[in-house]
PDB file of C-alpha atoms in Angstrom:
ATOM      1  CA  MET A 132       0.000   0.000   0.000  1.00  0.00           C
ATOM      2  CA  VAL A 133       2.761   2.436   0.929  1.00  0.00           C
ATOM      3  CA  LYS A 134       4.773   1.451  -2.163  1.00  0.00           C
ATOM      4  CA  SER A 135       1.797   1.889  -4.496  1.00  0.00           C
ATOM      5  CA  THR A 136       1.141   5.328  -2.991  1.00  0.00           C
ATOM      6  CA  PHE A 137       4.779   6.265  -3.641  1.00  0.00           C
ATOM      7  CA  PHE A 138       4.527   5.324  -7.316  1.00  0.00           C
ATOM      8  CA  ASP A 139       1.182   7.110  -7.652  1.00  0.00           C
ATOM      9  CA  ILE A 140       2.859  10.297  -6.443  1.00  0.00           C
ATOM     10  CA  ILE A 141       5.796   9.809  -8.829  1.00  0.00           C
ATOM     11  CA  ASP A 142       3.381   9.386 -11.744  1.00  0.00           C
ATOM     12  CA  THR A 143       1.648  12.652 -10.846  1.00  0.00           C
ATOM     13  CA  ALA A 144       4.597  14.781  -9.813  1.00  0.00           C
ATOM     14  CA  TRP A 145       7.407  13.747 -12.179  1.00  0.00           C
ATOM     15  CA  PRO A 146       7.094  16.753 -14.568  1.00  0.00           C
ATOM     16  CA  THR A 147       7.387  19.239 -11.707  1.00  0.00           C
ATOM     17  CA  LEU A 148      10.098  17.121 -10.120  1.00  0.00           C
ATOM     18  CA  VAL A 149      12.246  16.980 -13.277  1.00  0.00           C
ATOM     19  CA  ILE A 150      12.010  20.738 -13.948  1.00  0.00           C
ATOM     20  CA  PHE A 151      12.642  21.685 -10.327  1.00  0.00           C
ATOM     21  CA  LEU A 152      15.614  19.333  -9.934  1.00  0.00           C
ATOM     22  CA  ILE A 153      17.241  20.601 -13.144  1.00  0.00           C
ATOM     23  CA  VAL A 154      16.950  24.170 -11.854  1.00  0.00           C
ATOM     24  CA  ILE A 155      18.323  23.189  -8.427  1.00  0.00           C
ATOM     25  CA  ILE A 156      21.241  21.265  -9.969  1.00  0.00           C
ATOM     26  CA  LEU A 157      22.171  24.161 -12.269  1.00  0.00           C
ATOM     27  CA  LEU A 158      21.970  26.713  -9.473  1.00  0.00           C
ATOM     28  CA  ARG A 159      23.969  24.485  -7.163  1.00  0.00           C
ATOM     29  CA  ILE A 160      26.714  23.926  -9.756  1.00  0.00           C
ATOM     30  CA  MET A 161      26.945  27.656 -10.422  1.00  0.00           C
ATOM     31  CA  TYR A 162      27.064  28.379  -6.682  1.00  0.00           C
ATOM     32  CA  LEU A 163      29.884  25.897  -6.090  1.00  0.00           C
ATOM     33  CA  LYS A 164      31.833  27.191  -9.082  1.00  0.00           C
ATOM     34  CA  GLN A 165      31.295  30.877  -8.297  1.00  0.00           C
ATOM     35  CA  ASN A 166      32.273  30.500  -4.650  1.00  0.00           C
ATOM     36  CA  LYS A 167      35.059  27.988  -5.338  1.00  0.00           C
ATOM     37  CA  LYS A 168      33.447  25.440  -3.030  1.00  0.00           C
ATOM     38  CA  LYS A 169      34.497  21.797  -3.035  1.00  0.00           C
ATOM     39  CA  PHE A 170      32.122  19.432  -4.851  1.00  0.00           C
ATOM     40  CA  VAL A 171      31.329  16.468  -2.621  1.00  0.00           C
ATOM     41  CA  PHE A 172      29.081  14.056  -4.503  1.00  0.00           C
ATOM     42  CA  HIS A 173      27.435  12.326  -1.536  1.00  0.00           C
ATOM     43  CA  GLU A 174      26.549  15.661   0.087  1.00  0.00           C
ATOM     44  CA  GLU A 175      25.026  16.939  -3.146  1.00  0.00           C
ATOM     45  CA  LEU A 176      23.041  13.714  -3.556  1.00  0.00           C
ATOM     46  CA  ILE A 177      21.652  14.049  -0.032  1.00  0.00           C
ATOM     47  CA  LEU A 178      20.576  17.597  -0.871  1.00  0.00           C
ATOM     48  CA  LEU A 179      18.784  16.405  -4.018  1.00  0.00           C
ATOM     49  CA  LEU A 180      17.099  13.584  -2.113  1.00  0.00           C
ATOM     50  CA  PHE A 181      15.926  16.098   0.478  1.00  0.00           C
ATOM     51  CA  VAL A 182      14.504  18.421  -2.205  1.00  0.00           C
ATOM     52  CA  THR A 183      12.840  15.456  -3.920  1.00  0.00           C
ATOM     53  CA  TYR A 184      11.333  14.294  -0.646  1.00  0.00           C
ATOM     54  CA  ILE A 185       9.914  17.749   0.139  1.00  0.00           C
ATOM     55  CA  LEU A 186       8.347  18.023  -3.323  1.00  0.00           C
ATOM     56  CA  LEU A 187       6.783  14.560  -3.077  1.00  0.00           C
ATOM     57  CA  LEU A 188       5.541  15.353   0.428  1.00  0.00           C
ATOM     58  CA  PHE A 189       3.912  18.519  -0.913  1.00  0.00           C
ATOM     59  CA  GLU A 190       2.301  16.524  -3.709  1.00  0.00           C
ATOM     60  CA  LEU A 191       0.920  13.957  -1.276  1.00  0.00           C
ATOM     61  CA  VAL A 192      -0.523  16.318   1.333  1.00  0.00           C
ATOM     62  CA  THR A 193      -2.005  18.902  -1.020  1.00  0.00           C
ATOM     63  CA  ILE A 194      -3.226  17.054  -4.106  1.00  0.00           C
ATOM     64  CA  ARG A 195      -3.663  13.292  -3.779  1.00  0.00           C
ATOM     65  CA  ASP A 196      -6.919  11.834  -2.418  1.00  0.00           C
ATOM     66  CA  VAL A 197      -8.493  15.245  -1.934  1.00  0.00           C
ATOM     67  CA  GLU A 198     -11.790  14.858  -0.140  1.00  0.00           C
ATOM     68  CA  PHE A 199     -13.928  17.023   2.075  1.00  0.00           C
ATOM     69  CA  GLY A 200     -13.386  15.815   5.606  1.00  0.00           C
ATOM     70  CA  GLY A 201     -13.989  16.833   9.147  1.00  0.00           C
ATOM     71  CA  VAL A 202     -11.901  17.584  12.192  1.00  0.00           C
ATOM     72  CA  ASN A 203     -10.624  15.057  14.716  1.00  0.00           C
ATOM     73  CA  TRP A 204      -9.325  16.542  17.965  1.00  0.00           C
ATOM     74  CA  MET A 205      -9.424  13.272  19.937  1.00  0.00           C
ATOM     75  CA  PRO A 206      -6.010  11.553  20.106  1.00  0.00           C
ATOM     76  CA  PHE A 207      -5.863   7.894  18.973  1.00  0.00           C
ATOM     77  CA  ARG A 208      -9.512   7.814  17.846  1.00  0.00           C
ATOM     78  CA  GLU A 209      -8.623   7.321  14.181  1.00  0.00           C
ATOM     79  CA  ILE A 210      -5.565   5.181  14.927  1.00  0.00           C
ATOM     80  CA  LEU A 211      -7.619   2.671  16.906  1.00  0.00           C
ATOM     81  CA  ARG A 212     -10.344   2.636  14.266  1.00  0.00           C
ATOM     82  CA  TYR A 213      -8.275   0.511  11.863  1.00  0.00           C
ATOM     83  CA  ASP A 214      -7.797  -3.222  12.381  1.00  0.00           C
ATOM     84  CA  PHE A 215      -4.155  -4.223  12.661  1.00  0.00           C
ATOM     85  CA  GLY A 216      -2.793  -5.681   9.414  1.00  0.00           C
ATOM     86  CA  THR A 217      -5.474  -4.307   7.109  1.00  0.00           C
ATOM     87  CA  ASP A 218      -4.727  -2.155   4.050  1.00  0.00           C
ATOM     88  CA  LEU A 219      -6.225   0.884   5.777  1.00  0.00           C
ATOM     89  CA  PHE A 220      -4.036   0.294   8.835  1.00  0.00           C
ATOM     90  CA  TYR A 221      -0.888   0.228   6.697  1.00  0.00           C
ATOM     91  CA  LYS A 222      -1.976   3.255   4.682  1.00  0.00           C
ATOM     92  CA  GLN A 223      -3.287   5.479   7.477  1.00  0.00           C
ATOM     93  CA  VAL A 224      -1.129   4.429  10.449  1.00  0.00           C
ATOM     94  CA  ILE A 225       2.110   2.919   9.152  1.00  0.00           C
ATOM     95  CA  GLY A 226       2.035   5.194   6.106  1.00  0.00           C
ATOM     96  CA  ASN A 227       1.868   8.361   8.208  1.00  0.00           C
ATOM     97  CA  ILE A 228       4.825   7.173  10.297  1.00  0.00           C
ATOM     98  CA  ILE A 229       6.951   6.210   7.275  1.00  0.00           C
ATOM     99  CA  LEU A 230       6.074   9.498   5.584  1.00  0.00           C
ATOM    100  CA  PHE A 231       7.991  11.500   8.195  1.00  0.00           C
ATOM    101  CA  ILE A 232      10.976   9.219   8.826  1.00  0.00           C
ATOM    102  CA  PRO A 233      12.953  10.944   6.026  1.00  0.00           C
ATOM    103  CA  PHE A 234      11.902  14.304   7.468  1.00  0.00           C
ATOM    104  CA  GLY A 235      13.392  13.440  10.850  1.00  0.00           C
ATOM    105  CA  TYR A 236      16.558  12.136   9.221  1.00  0.00           C
ATOM    106  CA  PHE A 237      17.113  15.121   6.924  1.00  0.00           C
ATOM    107  CA  ALA A 238      16.175  17.665   9.601  1.00  0.00           C
ATOM    108  CA  THR A 239      18.742  16.135  11.949  1.00  0.00           C
ATOM    109  CA  TYR A 240      21.388  15.999   9.216  1.00  0.00           C
ATOM    110  CA  TYR A 241      21.034  19.629   8.150  1.00  0.00           C
ATOM    111  CA  SER A 242      20.284  21.190  11.536  1.00  0.00           C
ATOM    112  CA  LYS A 243      22.828  19.096  13.462  1.00  0.00           C
ATOM    113  CA  LEU A 244      20.192  18.396  16.100  1.00  0.00           C
ATOM    114  CA  THR A 245      21.283  16.443  19.162  1.00  0.00           C
ATOM    115  CA  LYS A 246      18.190  16.669  21.386  1.00  0.00           C
ATOM    116  CA  ILE A 247      15.060  14.644  20.736  1.00  0.00           C
ATOM    117  CA  ARG A 248      12.905  17.552  21.927  1.00  0.00           C
ATOM    118  CA  HIS A 249      14.210  19.651  19.023  1.00  0.00           C
ATOM    119  CA  ILE A 250      13.101  17.178  16.365  1.00  0.00           C
ATOM    120  CA  PHE A 251       9.831  16.729  18.259  1.00  0.00           C
ATOM    121  CA  PHE A 252       9.207  20.486  18.064  1.00  0.00           C
ATOM    122  CA  ILE A 253      10.157  20.827  14.378  1.00  0.00           C
ATOM    123  CA  THR A 254       8.122  17.800  13.313  1.00  0.00           C
ATOM    124  CA  PHE A 255       5.135  18.853  15.412  1.00  0.00           C
ATOM    125  CA  ILE A 256       5.066  22.363  13.925  1.00  0.00           C
ATOM    126  CA  THR A 257       5.544  21.057  10.370  1.00  0.00           C
ATOM    127  CA  SER A 258       2.858  18.384  10.674  1.00  0.00           C
ATOM    128  CA  THR A 259       0.418  20.767  12.383  1.00  0.00           C
ATOM    129  CA  THR A 260       0.955  23.293   9.591  1.00  0.00           C
ATOM    130  CA  ILE A 261       0.211  20.595   7.014  1.00  0.00           C
ATOM    131  CA  GLU A 262      -2.985  19.598   8.804  1.00  0.00           C
ATOM    132  CA  ILE A 263      -4.163  23.216   9.046  1.00  0.00           C
ATOM    133  CA  VAL A 264      -3.452  23.814   5.342  1.00  0.00           C
ATOM    134  CA  GLN A 265      -5.258  20.593   4.437  1.00  0.00           C
ATOM    135  CA  ARG A 266      -8.312  21.830   6.299  1.00  0.00           C
ATOM    136  CA  PHE A 267      -8.366  24.983   4.181  1.00  0.00           C
ATOM    137  CA  ILE A 268      -8.120  23.056   0.894  1.00  0.00           C
ATOM    138  CA  GLY A 269     -11.023  20.764   1.675  1.00  0.00           C
ATOM    139  CA  ARG A 270      -9.265  17.906   3.438  1.00  0.00           C
ATOM    140  CA  SER A 271      -9.577  16.815   7.039  1.00  0.00           C
ATOM    141  CA  PHE A 272      -7.647  17.952  10.106  1.00  0.00           C
ATOM    142  CA  ASP A 273      -6.643  14.915  12.177  1.00  0.00           C
ATOM    143  CA  VAL A 274      -4.642  15.122  15.404  1.00  0.00           C
ATOM    144  CA  ASP A 275      -3.760  11.438  14.974  1.00  0.00           C
ATOM    145  CA  ASP A 276      -1.872  12.284  11.770  1.00  0.00           C
ATOM    146  CA  ILE A 277       0.206  14.755  13.776  1.00  0.00           C
ATOM    147  CA  ILE A 278       0.951  12.111  16.426  1.00  0.00           C
ATOM    148  CA  LEU A 279       1.991   9.560  13.787  1.00  0.00           C
ATOM    149  CA  ASN A 280       4.086  12.095  11.881  1.00  0.00           C
ATOM    150  CA  VAL A 281       5.917  13.046  15.082  1.00  0.00           C
ATOM    151  CA  VAL A 282       6.631   9.354  15.754  1.00  0.00           C
ATOM    152  CA  GLY A 283       8.051   9.091  12.231  1.00  0.00           C
ATOM    153  CA  GLY A 284      10.182  12.197  12.736  1.00  0.00           C
ATOM    154  CA  ILE A 285      11.597  10.820  15.976  1.00  0.00           C
ATOM    155  CA  ILE A 286      12.387   7.475  14.295  1.00  0.00           C
ATOM    156  CA  GLY A 287      14.230   9.394  11.561  1.00  0.00           C
ATOM    157  CA  PHE A 288      16.146  11.307  14.233  1.00  0.00           C
ATOM    158  CA  LEU A 289      17.128   8.094  16.038  1.00  0.00           C
ATOM    159  CA  LEU A 290      18.096   6.488  12.719  1.00  0.00           C
ATOM    160  CA  PHE A 291      20.478   9.342  11.948  1.00  0.00           C
ATOM    161  CA  ILE A 292      21.955   9.347  15.469  1.00  0.00           C
ATOM    162  CA  GLY A 293      22.476   5.573  15.322  1.00  0.00           C
ATOM    163  CA  LEU A 294      24.078   5.575  11.876  1.00  0.00           C
ATOM    164  CA  ASP A 295      26.267   8.544  12.799  1.00  0.00           C
ATOM    165  CA  ALA A 296      27.469   6.755  15.937  1.00  0.00           C
ATOM    166  CA  ILE A 297      28.334   3.670  13.871  1.00  0.00           C
ATOM    167  CA  ARG A 298      30.139   5.829  11.285  1.00  0.00           C
ATOM    168  CA  LYS A 299      32.333   7.425  13.951  1.00  0.00           C
ATOM    169  CA  LYS A 300      33.471   3.987  15.129  1.00  0.00           C
ATOM    170  CA  LEU A 301      34.441   2.782  11.665  1.00  0.00           C
ATOM    171  CA  PRO A 302      38.097   2.666  10.553  1.00  0.00           C
ATOM    172  CA  LYS A 303      39.434   5.908   9.053  1.00  0.00           C
ATOM    173  CA  ILE A 304      39.236   4.516   5.520  1.00  0.00           C
ATOM    174  CA  PHE A 305      35.446   4.307   5.867  1.00  0.00           C
ATOM    175  CA  GLN A 306      35.106   7.895   7.083  1.00  0.00           C
ATOM    176  CA  ASN A 307      36.403   9.804   4.069  1.00  0.00           C
ATOM    177  CA  ASP A 308      34.507  11.430   1.199  1.00  0.00           C
ATOM    178  CA  LEU A 309      35.725   8.917  -1.399  1.00  0.00           C
ATOM    179  CA  PHE A 310      34.094   6.007   0.429  1.00  0.00           C
ATOM    180  CA  TYR A 311      30.793   7.867   0.823  1.00  0.00           C
ATOM    181  CA  ASN A 312      30.913   9.047  -2.779  1.00  0.00           C
ATOM    182  CA  ILE A 313      31.199   5.426  -3.936  1.00  0.00           C
ATOM    183  CA  LEU A 314      28.248   4.461  -1.722  1.00  0.00           C
ATOM    184  CA  ALA A 315      26.273   7.424  -3.064  1.00  0.00           C
ATOM    185  CA  ILE A 316      26.948   6.396  -6.681  1.00  0.00           C
ATOM    186  CA  ILE A 317      25.817   2.829  -5.945  1.00  0.00           C
ATOM    187  CA  LEU A 318      22.692   4.166  -4.203  1.00  0.00           C
ATOM    188  CA  LEU A 319      21.913   6.467  -7.131  1.00  0.00           C
ATOM    189  CA  ILE A 320      22.266   3.613  -9.628  1.00  0.00           C
ATOM    190  CA  LEU A 321      19.954   1.396  -7.552  1.00  0.00           C
ATOM    191  CA  ILE A 322      17.367   4.179  -7.272  1.00  0.00           C
ATOM    192  CA  VAL A 323      17.401   4.771 -11.033  1.00  0.00           C
ATOM    193  CA  LEU A 324      17.172   1.054 -11.818  1.00  0.00           C
ATOM    194  CA  TYR A 325      14.387   0.613  -9.294  1.00  0.00           C
ATOM    195  CA  LEU A 326      12.352   3.530 -10.631  1.00  0.00           C
ATOM    196  CA  PHE A 327      12.699   2.222 -14.177  1.00  0.00           C
ATOM    197  CA  GLY A 328      11.601  -1.247 -13.092  1.00  0.00           C
ATOM    198  CA  THR A 329      14.900  -3.015 -13.711  1.00  0.00           C
ATOM    199  CA  VAL A 330      15.304  -3.905 -10.051  1.00  0.00           C
ATOM    200  CA  ARG A 331      12.420  -5.444  -8.161  1.00  0.00           C
ATOM    201  CA  ILE A 332      12.703  -5.126  -4.385  1.00  0.00           C
ATOM    202  CA  GLY A 333      10.327  -7.133  -2.237  1.00  0.00           C
TER     203      GLY A 333
END
């Protein structure tokens, strides 16, 4: 269910995504050249993934499945409404958590956050803003979505902290830009192959 939603968004948003990414790449190249900054491939790829994620998030919360809904102020009412293991449970509960895991990861990476309360605050404000905007465009406001998004943000935060701790304990050879650039190239190739259907995961 989550995977099909992802591909539905890609199908809808790819024209905007392609144009926006080309502009971002060109501006970024010119910035690095003009300011004589070092080009580090894995850092630039992370930036592009972050931009892509934000655009797809925008597409999901403002366009897809638009329906006139109500307001839910009661915590856990909607969460407990879905039977565990059903398609709706995966879409509405697990999906809302997964949706914000990248947000927590990227926010921690770029803001250098070290306190869980910081990511809680940022994710809470972002998710609340999304819910308020959705209400004004004809979709529902649901406090449970905010709770689930915050859980996802915290998981993303913990994922970054855990991976960063592991990275710092690795031998020096695995802590330089060349190693991460190679990993980034492999990741990029897998993403491209996956999106074009050459690689089937799961």
